[in-house]
PDB file of C-alpha atoms in Angstrom:
ATOM      1  CA  GLY A   1     -16.255  -6.670  -8.930  1.00 57.00           C
ATOM      2  CA  ALA A   2     -15.688  -4.976  -5.627  1.00 65.00           C
ATOM      3  CA  VAL A   3     -18.385  -2.654  -4.437  1.00 84.00           C
ATOM      4  CA  VAL A   4     -16.498  -1.207  -1.483  1.00 90.00           C
ATOM      5  CA  SER A   5     -12.811  -0.491  -1.262  1.00 92.00           C
ATOM      6  CA  GLN A   6     -10.616   0.357   1.669  1.00 93.00           C
ATOM      7  CA  HIS A   7      -7.220   1.958   1.614  1.00 95.00           C
ATOM      8  CA  PRO A   8      -4.724   1.048   2.800  1.00 95.00           C
ATOM      9  CA  SER A   9      -5.176  -2.685   3.281  1.00 90.00           C
ATOM     10  CA  TRP A  10      -2.353  -2.835   5.805  1.00 91.00           C
ATOM     11  CA  VAL A  11      -0.550  -0.044   7.592  1.00 95.00           C
ATOM     12  CA  ILE A  12       2.194   0.013  10.187  1.00 96.00           C
ATOM     13  CA  CYS A  13       2.754   3.220  12.097  1.00 95.00           C
ATOM     14  CA  LYS A  14       4.694   4.421  15.081  1.00 96.00           C
ATOM     15  CA  SER A  15       3.072   5.146  18.383  1.00 97.00           C
ATOM     16  CA  GLY A  16       1.871   8.734  18.596  1.00 97.00           C
ATOM     17  CA  THR A  17       1.252   9.222  14.906  1.00 97.00           C
ATOM     18  CA  SER A  18      -2.088   9.440  13.140  1.00 97.00           C
ATOM     19  CA  VAL A  19      -3.398   7.126  10.467  1.00 97.00           C
ATOM     20  CA  LYS A  20      -6.205   7.720   7.999  1.00 97.00           C
ATOM     21  CA  ILE A  21      -8.233   4.864   6.553  1.00 97.00           C
ATOM     22  CA  GLU A  22     -10.460   5.432   3.554  1.00 96.00           C
ATOM     23  CA  CYS A  23     -13.666   3.624   2.711  1.00 95.00           C
ATOM     24  CA  ARG A  24     -15.075   4.136  -0.750  1.00 94.00           C
ATOM     25  CA  SER A  25     -18.355   3.042  -2.234  1.00 92.00           C
ATOM     26  CA  LEU A  26     -17.524   2.258  -5.831  1.00 90.00           C
ATOM     27  CA  ASP A  27     -20.854   1.627  -7.489  1.00 85.00           C
ATOM     28  CA  PHE A  28     -23.426   3.718  -5.684  1.00 85.00           C
ATOM     29  CA  GLN A  29     -23.938   6.599  -3.367  1.00 86.00           C
ATOM     30  CA  ALA A  30     -24.050   5.544   0.247  1.00 83.00           C
ATOM     31  CA  THR A  31     -25.770   7.724   2.767  1.00 78.00           C
ATOM     32  CA  THR A  32     -24.736   5.485   5.649  1.00 84.00           C
ATOM     33  CA  MET A  33     -21.477   3.729   6.338  1.00 88.00           C
ATOM     34  CA  PHE A  34     -20.544   1.671   9.361  1.00 89.00           C
ATOM     35  CA  TRP A  35     -17.092   1.328  10.868  1.00 93.00           C
ATOM     36  CA  TYR A  36     -16.201  -1.847  12.747  1.00 91.00           C
ATOM     37  CA  ARG A  37     -13.146  -3.031  14.612  1.00 91.00           C
ATOM     38  CA  GLN A  38     -12.010  -6.554  15.274  1.00 82.00           C
ATOM     39  CA  PHE A  39      -9.428  -7.600  17.829  1.00 75.00           C
ATOM     40  CA  PRO A  40      -7.810 -11.019  17.591  1.00 69.00           C
ATOM     41  CA  LYS A  41     -10.032 -13.832  18.725  1.00 65.00           C
ATOM     42  CA  GLN A  42     -13.036 -11.544  18.944  1.00 71.00           C
ATOM     43  CA  SER A  43     -15.973 -10.664  16.746  1.00 72.00           C
ATOM     44  CA  LEU A  44     -16.527  -7.424  14.945  1.00 78.00           C
ATOM     45  CA  MET A  45     -17.492  -4.501  17.124  1.00 83.00           C
ATOM     46  CA  LEU A  46     -19.352  -1.519  15.805  1.00 85.00           C
ATOM     47  CA  MET A  47     -17.430   1.670  16.382  1.00 92.00           C
ATOM     48  CA  ALA A  48     -19.563   4.279  14.724  1.00 92.00           C
ATOM     49  CA  THR A  49     -22.189   5.023  12.150  1.00 89.00           C
ATOM     50  CA  SER A  50     -21.147   7.516   9.542  1.00 86.00           C
ATOM     51  CA  ASN A  51     -23.829   9.646   7.904  1.00 82.00           C
ATOM     52  CA  GLU A  52     -23.098  11.838   4.926  1.00 82.00           C
ATOM     53  CA  GLY A  53     -23.294  15.486   5.761  1.00 82.00           C
ATOM     54  CA  SER A  54     -23.696  15.049   9.491  1.00 84.00           C
ATOM     55  CA  LYS A  55     -21.675  14.038  12.497  1.00 87.00           C
ATOM     56  CA  ALA A  56     -20.947  10.390  13.036  1.00 90.00           C
ATOM     57  CA  THR A  57     -22.708   8.512  15.796  1.00 91.00           C
ATOM     58  CA  TYR A  58     -20.272   6.722  18.068  1.00 93.00           C
ATOM     59  CA  GLU A  59     -20.906   3.628  20.122  1.00 90.00           C
ATOM     60  CA  GLN A  60     -20.460   3.722  23.844  1.00 90.00           C
ATOM     61  CA  GLY A  61     -16.840   3.420  24.826  1.00 92.00           C
ATOM     62  CA  VAL A  62     -15.464   4.626  21.499  1.00 94.00           C
ATOM     63  CA  GLU A  63     -13.585   7.907  21.821  1.00 93.00           C
ATOM     64  CA  LYS A  64     -14.797  10.262  19.138  1.00 92.00           C
ATOM     65  CA  ASP A  65     -11.767  12.513  19.521  1.00 94.00           C
ATOM     66  CA  LYS A  66      -9.465   9.599  18.935  1.00 96.00           C
ATOM     67  CA  PHE A  67     -11.326   7.990  16.071  1.00 96.00           C
ATOM     68  CA  LEU A  68     -12.278  10.825  13.774  1.00 95.00           C
ATOM     69  CA  ILE A  69     -14.827   9.962  11.136  1.00 93.00           C
ATOM     70  CA  ASN A  70     -15.528  12.185   8.170  1.00 90.00           C
ATOM     71  CA  HIS A  71     -18.223  11.254   5.675  1.00 87.00           C
ATOM     72  CA  ALA A  72     -17.399  14.000   3.247  1.00 81.00           C
ATOM     73  CA  SER A  73     -19.253  12.676   0.241  1.00 87.00           C
ATOM     74  CA  LEU A  74     -21.717   9.977  -0.707  1.00 87.00           C
ATOM     75  CA  THR A  75     -18.889   7.733  -1.815  1.00 91.00           C
ATOM     76  CA  LEU A  76     -16.182   8.345   0.755  1.00 92.00           C
ATOM     77  CA  SER A  77     -15.877   7.997   4.500  1.00 92.00           C
ATOM     78  CA  THR A  78     -12.587   8.259   6.350  1.00 94.00           C
ATOM     79  CA  LEU A  79     -11.553   7.009   9.749  1.00 96.00           C
ATOM     80  CA  THR A  80      -8.548   8.719  11.304  1.00 97.00           C
ATOM     81  CA  VAL A  81      -6.907   7.090  14.291  1.00 97.00           C
ATOM     82  CA  THR A  82      -5.219   9.979  16.074  1.00 97.00           C
ATOM     83  CA  SER A  83      -2.212   9.559  18.328  1.00 96.00           C
ATOM     84  CA  ALA A  84      -2.242   5.848  17.741  1.00 96.00           C
ATOM     85  CA  HIS A  85      -1.049   3.477  20.432  1.00 96.00           C
ATOM     86  CA  PRO A  86      -0.216  -0.231  20.275  1.00 94.00           C
ATOM     87  CA  GLU A  87      -3.601  -1.093  21.801  1.00 93.00           C
ATOM     88  CA  ASP A  88      -5.224   0.449  18.717  1.00 94.00           C
ATOM     89  CA  SER A  89      -3.682  -2.288  16.602  1.00 92.00           C
ATOM     90  CA  SER A  90      -6.644  -4.036  15.100  1.00 90.00           C
ATOM     91  CA  PHE A  91      -8.526  -4.853  11.964  1.00 89.00           C
ATOM     92  CA  TYR A  92     -10.866  -2.107  10.788  1.00 93.00           C
ATOM     93  CA  ILE A  93     -13.726  -2.818   8.391  1.00 91.00           C
ATOM     94  CA  CYS A  94     -16.237  -0.483   6.848  1.00 93.00           C
ATOM     95  CA  SER A  95     -19.544  -1.354   5.321  1.00 88.00           C
ATOM     96  CA  VAL A  96     -21.888   0.660   3.180  1.00 85.00           C
ATOM     97  CA  THR A  97     -25.631   0.525   2.992  1.00 76.00           C
ATOM     98  CA  ARG A  98     -27.799   0.855  -0.059  1.00 73.00           C
ATOM     99  CA  GLY A  99     -31.450   1.096   0.773  1.00 67.00           C
ATOM    100  CA  GLU A 100     -32.440  -0.920   3.818  1.00 58.00           C
ATOM    101  CA  ASN A 101     -31.433  -4.383   2.789  1.00 59.00           C
ATOM    102  CA  GLU A 102     -28.247  -4.178   0.811  1.00 70.00           C
ATOM    103  CA  GLN A 103     -25.034  -4.242   2.747  1.00 72.00           C
ATOM    104  CA  TYR A 104     -21.539  -4.394   1.336  1.00 81.00           C
ATOM    105  CA  PHE A 105     -18.310  -4.806   3.242  1.00 84.00           C
ATOM    106  CA  GLY A 106     -14.898  -3.442   2.557  1.00 87.00           C
ATOM    107  CA  PRO A 107     -11.922  -5.793   2.553  1.00 84.00           C
ATOM    108  CA  GLY A 108     -10.641  -4.347   5.811  1.00 88.00           C
ATOM    109  CA  THR A 109      -7.555  -2.511   6.942  1.00 92.00           C
ATOM    110  CA  ARG A 110      -5.057  -4.074   9.292  1.00 90.00           C
ATOM    111  CA  LEU A 111      -3.454  -1.486  11.546  1.00 93.00           C
ATOM    112  CA  THR A 112      -0.296  -2.294  13.456  1.00 93.00           C
ATOM    113  CA  VAL A 113       1.043   0.338  15.841  1.00 95.00           C
ATOM    114  CA  THR A 114       4.615  -0.173  16.980  1.00 96.00           C
TER     115      THR A 114
ATOM    116  CA  ALA B   1      -7.517 -16.644  -1.365  1.00 66.00           C
ATOM    117  CA  GLN B   2     -10.099 -17.334   1.246  1.00 71.00           C
ATOM    118  CA  SER B   3     -13.710 -17.241   0.071  1.00 84.00           C
ATOM    119  CA  VAL B   4     -17.036 -17.722   1.768  1.00 90.00           C
ATOM    120  CA  SER B   5     -20.200 -18.807   0.018  1.00 93.00           C
ATOM    121  CA  GLN B   6     -23.754 -18.794   1.215  1.00 94.00           C
ATOM    122  CA  HIS B   7     -26.138 -21.100  -0.548  1.00 88.00           C
ATOM    123  CA  ASN B   8     -29.202 -18.941  -0.768  1.00 89.00           C
ATOM    124  CA  HIS B   9     -29.586 -15.334  -1.754  1.00 89.00           C
ATOM    125  CA  HIS B  10     -33.146 -15.006  -0.463  1.00 94.00           C
ATOM    126  CA  VAL B  11     -35.122 -17.376   1.735  1.00 96.00           C
ATOM    127  CA  ILE B  12     -38.812 -16.958   2.397  1.00 97.00           C
ATOM    128  CA  LEU B  13     -40.441 -18.840   5.241  1.00 97.00           C
ATOM    129  CA  SER B  14     -43.645 -18.802   7.200  1.00 97.00           C
ATOM    130  CA  GLU B  15     -43.572 -18.281  10.932  1.00 97.00           C
ATOM    131  CA  ALA B  16     -42.781 -21.440  12.911  1.00 97.00           C
ATOM    132  CA  ALA B  17     -40.955 -23.008   9.987  1.00 98.00           C
ATOM    133  CA  SER B  18     -37.478 -24.353  10.556  1.00 98.00           C
ATOM    134  CA  LEU B  19     -34.481 -22.540   9.147  1.00 97.00           C
ATOM    135  CA  GLU B  20     -31.144 -23.676   7.849  1.00 97.00           C
ATOM    136  CA  LEU B  21     -28.787 -21.302   6.076  1.00 97.00           C
ATOM    137  CA  GLY B  22     -25.752 -22.759   4.429  1.00 97.00           C
ATOM    138  CA  CYS B  23     -22.233 -21.407   4.662  1.00 97.00           C
ATOM    139  CA  ASN B  24     -19.075 -22.870   3.154  1.00 96.00           C
ATOM    140  CA  TYR B  25     -15.543 -21.550   3.173  1.00 93.00           C
ATOM    141  CA  SER B  26     -12.521 -22.390   1.156  1.00 89.00           C
ATOM    142  CA  TYR B  27      -9.556 -22.181   3.503  1.00 78.00           C
ATOM    143  CA  GLY B  28      -8.103 -25.457   4.688  1.00 74.00           C
ATOM    144  CA  GLY B  29      -6.365 -24.231   7.799  1.00 80.00           C
ATOM    145  CA  THR B  30      -7.621 -23.273  11.216  1.00 83.00           C
ATOM    146  CA  VAL B  31     -10.383 -20.709  11.102  1.00 85.00           C
ATOM    147  CA  ASN B  32     -12.663 -18.741  13.334  1.00 86.00           C
ATOM    148  CA  LEU B  33     -16.265 -18.700  12.163  1.00 91.00           C
ATOM    149  CA  PHE B  34     -19.055 -16.214  12.744  1.00 90.00           C
ATOM    150  CA  TRP B  35     -22.671 -15.593  11.912  1.00 94.00           C
ATOM    151  CA  TYR B  36     -23.924 -12.024  11.979  1.00 92.00           C
ATOM    152  CA  VAL B  37     -27.404 -10.648  11.528  1.00 92.00           C
ATOM    153  CA  GLN B  38     -28.366  -7.281  10.186  1.00 86.00           C
ATOM    154  CA  TYR B  39     -31.885  -6.019  10.654  1.00 86.00           C
ATOM    155  CA  PRO B  40     -33.172  -3.453   8.159  1.00 80.00           C
ATOM    156  CA  GLY B  41     -31.444  -0.138   8.613  1.00 73.00           C
ATOM    157  CA  GLN B  42     -29.232  -1.379  11.429  1.00 76.00           C
ATOM    158  CA  HIS B  43     -25.630  -2.453  11.858  1.00 74.00           C
ATOM    159  CA  LEU B  44     -24.305  -5.975  12.152  1.00 80.00           C
ATOM    160  CA  GLN B  45     -24.919  -7.914  15.319  1.00 85.00           C
ATOM    161  CA  LEU B  46     -23.148 -11.083  16.305  1.00 85.00           C
ATOM    162  CA  LEU B  47     -25.376 -14.153  16.473  1.00 93.00           C
ATOM    163  CA  LEU B  48     -22.742 -16.709  17.377  1.00 92.00           C
ATOM    164  CA  LYS B  49     -19.123 -17.625  16.865  1.00 89.00           C
ATOM    165  CA  TYR B  50     -16.895 -20.668  16.786  1.00 91.00           C
ATOM    166  CA  PHE B  51     -13.254 -20.621  17.740  1.00 86.00           C
ATOM    167  CA  SER B  52     -12.640 -24.133  19.032  1.00 88.00           C
ATOM    168  CA  GLY B  53     -14.219 -26.891  21.101  1.00 92.00           C
ATOM    169  CA  ASP B  54     -17.751 -28.192  20.667  1.00 94.00           C
ATOM    170  CA  PRO B  55     -18.607 -27.840  16.968  1.00 95.00           C
ATOM    171  CA  LEU B  56     -22.253 -27.204  17.822  1.00 97.00           C
ATOM    172  CA  VAL B  57     -22.483 -23.594  18.867  1.00 96.00           C
ATOM    173  CA  LYS B  58     -25.492 -21.946  20.416  1.00 96.00           C
ATOM    174  CA  GLY B  59     -26.095 -18.248  19.944  1.00 94.00           C
ATOM    175  CA  ILE B  60     -28.616 -15.622  20.794  1.00 92.00           C
ATOM    176  CA  LYS B  61     -32.311 -15.661  19.901  1.00 94.00           C
ATOM    177  CA  GLY B  62     -32.464 -19.439  19.575  1.00 96.00           C
ATOM    178  CA  PHE B  63     -29.943 -19.726  16.760  1.00 97.00           C
ATOM    179  CA  GLU B  64     -27.305 -22.416  16.560  1.00 97.00           C
ATOM    180  CA  ALA B  65     -24.666 -23.435  14.064  1.00 98.00           C
ATOM    181  CA  GLU B  66     -22.662 -26.555  13.450  1.00 97.00           C
ATOM    182  CA  PHE B  67     -19.081 -26.559  12.297  1.00 95.00           C
ATOM    183  CA  ILE B  68     -18.295 -29.553  10.081  1.00 95.00           C
ATOM    184  CA  LYS B  69     -14.613 -29.374   9.330  1.00 92.00           C
ATOM    185  CA  SER B  70     -14.649 -32.119   6.712  1.00 93.00           C
ATOM    186  CA  LYS B  71     -17.253 -30.234   4.733  1.00 94.00           C
ATOM    187  CA  PHE B  72     -15.800 -26.769   5.346  1.00 94.00           C
ATOM    188  CA  SER B  73     -19.267 -25.772   6.468  1.00 96.00           C
ATOM    189  CA  PHE B  74     -20.817 -23.725   9.239  1.00 97.00           C
ATOM    190  CA  ASN B  75     -24.566 -23.825   8.703  1.00 97.00           C
ATOM    191  CA  LEU B  76     -26.942 -21.707  10.749  1.00 98.00           C
ATOM    192  CA  ARG B  77     -30.146 -23.222  12.116  1.00 98.00           C
ATOM    193  CA  LYS B  78     -33.208 -22.237  14.047  1.00 98.00           C
ATOM    194  CA  PRO B  79     -36.025 -24.695  14.745  1.00 97.00           C
ATOM    195  CA  SER B  80     -38.865 -22.178  14.586  1.00 98.00           C
ATOM    196  CA  VAL B  81     -38.521 -18.743  13.018  1.00 98.00           C
ATOM    197  CA  GLN B  82     -40.452 -15.655  13.925  1.00 97.00           C
ATOM    198  CA  TRP B  83     -41.458 -12.637  11.904  1.00 96.00           C
ATOM    199  CA  SER B  84     -38.868 -10.634  13.848  1.00 95.00           C
ATOM    200  CA  ASP B  85     -36.118 -12.818  12.378  1.00 97.00           C
ATOM    201  CA  THR B  86     -36.587 -11.087   9.037  1.00 96.00           C
ATOM    202  CA  ALA B  87     -33.109  -9.757   8.318  1.00 94.00           C
ATOM    203  CA  GLU B  88     -29.919 -10.280   6.358  1.00 91.00           C
ATOM    204  CA  TYR B  89     -27.592 -12.991   7.627  1.00 94.00           C
ATOM    205  CA  PHE B  90     -23.860 -13.018   6.997  1.00 92.00           C
ATOM    206  CA  CYS B  91     -21.401 -15.826   7.512  1.00 94.00           C
ATOM    207  CA  ALA B  92     -17.820 -14.726   8.070  1.00 90.00           C
ATOM    208  CA  VAL B  93     -14.460 -16.410   8.385  1.00 87.00           C
ATOM    209  CA  ASN B  94     -11.261 -15.202   9.951  1.00 79.00           C
ATOM    210  CA  GLU B  95      -8.082 -17.209   9.682  1.00 72.00           C
ATOM    211  CA  GLU B  96      -6.596 -18.356  12.961  1.00 64.00           C
ATOM    212  CA  ASN B  97      -3.264 -16.684  12.439  1.00 59.00           C
ATOM    213  CA  TYR B  98      -5.031 -13.331  12.034  1.00 50.00           C
ATOM    214  CA  GLY B  99      -2.753 -12.495   9.211  1.00 47.00           C
ATOM    215  CA  GLN B 100      -5.435 -12.343   6.546  1.00 44.00           C
ATOM    216  CA  ASN B 101      -8.600 -10.539   5.774  1.00 53.00           C
ATOM    217  CA  PHE B 102     -11.799 -11.081   7.638  1.00 64.00           C
ATOM    218  CA  VAL B 103     -13.951 -12.502   4.848  1.00 79.00           C
ATOM    219  CA  PHE B 104     -17.702 -12.222   4.661  1.00 84.00           C
ATOM    220  CA  GLY B 105     -20.126 -14.288   2.652  1.00 88.00           C
ATOM    221  CA  PRO B 106     -22.486 -12.432   0.331  1.00 86.00           C
ATOM    222  CA  GLY B 107     -25.351 -12.659   2.773  1.00 89.00           C
ATOM    223  CA  THR B 108     -28.734 -14.369   2.772  1.00 93.00           C
ATOM    224  CA  ARG B 109     -31.880 -12.364   3.080  1.00 92.00           C
ATOM    225  CA  LEU B 110     -34.490 -14.047   5.235  1.00 96.00           C
ATOM    226  CA  SER B 111     -38.104 -12.983   4.928  1.00 96.00           C
ATOM    227  CA  VAL B 112     -40.497 -14.484   7.449  1.00 97.00           C
ATOM    228  CA  LEU B 113     -44.160 -14.189   6.605  1.00 96.00           C
ATOM    229  CA  PRO B 114     -46.581 -13.682   9.498  1.00 90.00           C
TER     230      PRO B 114
END
């Protein structure tokens, strides 16, 4: 069965609104979660590393005030896209880490901003 | 639904040995194909990608992959591995129309013995 879930799987929102995406680890407690973004015809790009109980670490060029990450518990991390714009339309994937070698991916969330 | 399989869960090689990791996908349409590597404790990094054109794709760190459409395969190769190649390798498929999930294989752990 699925180890990582994401909700919603697909969301359409209007420009200027905020959208929250949830990433849940279903079978184990995850101290680290990664958030990735994929634009059409491109590979995944790491946005940020989410650590439980501490602030997320953002990659260069990713606006931390726009992409708010909250790793509130060992099984849940949320990504909030604030004041979304059409250029934020993308596919967002989270992954969770167990130990050093086990990596599990969520099914992804497709965001369309109109 | 699209699925991606990787032939080996764990591969153990000695340094200088040749590597081939298998990847097969199920979708019959036009796809984009990726290989990612994840070193212990780190996030995914793109090794190489195939969108169109020459089915033999060269990536970073001496890796290459060959897309064989008739076999629905995208195997990763490296002629001579190094200890630093020890990592988890993920094959991923994204359908051309970008309307579906970005699907990862389960991953293959590569251990290279010095």
